[in-house]
Amino acid sequence: MKTWLITGCSSGIGKYIAKTVLEKGDNAIITARSTDRLQELVNLFPKTALPVALEVTNLESIKNAIKLAKERFGTIDVLVNNAGRGYSGAIEEGDSQAVKELFDTNLFGPINLIKEVLPDMRLKKAGAIINISSLGVLTCDSGGGYYAASKAALEKISVALRKEVAPLGIKVMVVEPGPFRTNFRVSHVTGQNKNISGYASVKKARDKLALDPFGQKGDPQKAGKAIVAAIEKDDYPKTILLGKGISDIGVNILTEEVQEIKKWKEIGDATNFDE
């Protein structure tokens, strides 16, 4: 029996990761900013589900959640950094305070959680950390630059962390979901968005989002099950893309990037000192 700490469990992928692990008999510290929407899981799994109010941008809140988890279950075997916020706007339109809140939630909160669980994982030489990112890191669409940057930073932290802790028996997996039917599109950080008229592509994306915030094809319940199944493999995926056709999109984007690198290889190679 493992113990999981999962952030952002009130709905969507986080909720179904929690439900999946609880159904298989594991313990789960299920967290959200308010525990009101966690009661469904608590009612279903009263002995193994521990609801905790957690604000990932607050270090004391994080430390309290870890303390309560250890008091109830003794240890944390798997951390899932799922809680996150979105932000829509052109780079020029960005509100500094809102962008800071975005990075506090999507990057620094997960980093602080990782730092809190690692000491015990190091001692046991076992554990797993799952960081939920986004296909947006690869697509980096107009209006999504700040969000993509926050998740891209989390991914690079994950890559370095994996190299650091793999010798200690600790797994680190990145998940890049495509469009899934969750509350994500209505949980964006708000700020003084300038709505500059010249950015037509950004306005088009914003208007589409407002018209159909729940039109995604991805099933969060299936995503939750897939994530749990993936991390439990010995040869687990370092990065996994979720959603029908999403892996193909990722391959196409990365193939174009490789071609771009090769195109300018000659100029790049000519920048060393002459021998």
Steps between C-alpha positions, in 0.01 A plus 500: 500500500638836394415849621439770241486876548302652214434870447197641321260216581172689494436416134652386174812292465606545863168366625527191282862430587385501862201279429715253308756454777233482769309234305814287485537519878769765538487795738457851362538846645253682277546874495328811369479860605170409668411152623128544428527341155707209628218350704387262226831315512510508879154344516606222263835435672474621862798298627748568222414851375626793704361837387732795560454866411814601313604826342802403291627859489533506881800320651340469844193341343726252322687414821170452683373262231818293524470493880139380489590238240780357713285499812233297322698272271864527608658567163440630148597267217366692201457875450274621219533870419172546318363831629546777247356816353475633147563843355397640165648808341764625261844557650459877468161479671628309801422631848813469717318407821281244325802343332678479835196322647506263203864405559446471875226243434642311203871502584605611847218319681593165344869564569427561869294181521780304335753636748276400791451136393852428374678453835291194592516363145878531506522312829284213372663511155156476344218724388344670202425858398248574226486851360195582289603730217318571174514449126512881500872476576549359151234694309561831680206664325427872468370623832641202685860611539497572872320177583730297275803664661384406851449137398818485291697610805338221702596250231865608501504479880365147457775402255777621730331349805471162329874495434566591864270247664498204260808353675298519823218286360257791454291537185411835341234505228361790296146482363394717207122478459333635191149648531312321778152574628587661832452833677840621380367745242290676763771507768728757340695759693330835452676832466489838331498355149557783255328333200719681249310521172788399273514139623220343295615139553497545877151651494376212284637243745353687798157523336502130413585412858214711633248339264589138576702451820402132529522382139813290542506139379728360771347289779660592837400167652695310234790743545511430873516126442766537231724712723483252788568206269796677339686595819470146636697352211866421563580649160274799560466783245711803583248710307157384388255687278130433560208520259419346163742632238691710754819293469491556123472875555799486734710299254419741216597805707826344618584380148464858374730619779763241407481610136546863606809410704648308207425786260724738694762247608773637272476851643485367855800272453714789374512684833792328677854636518710408196733211576 
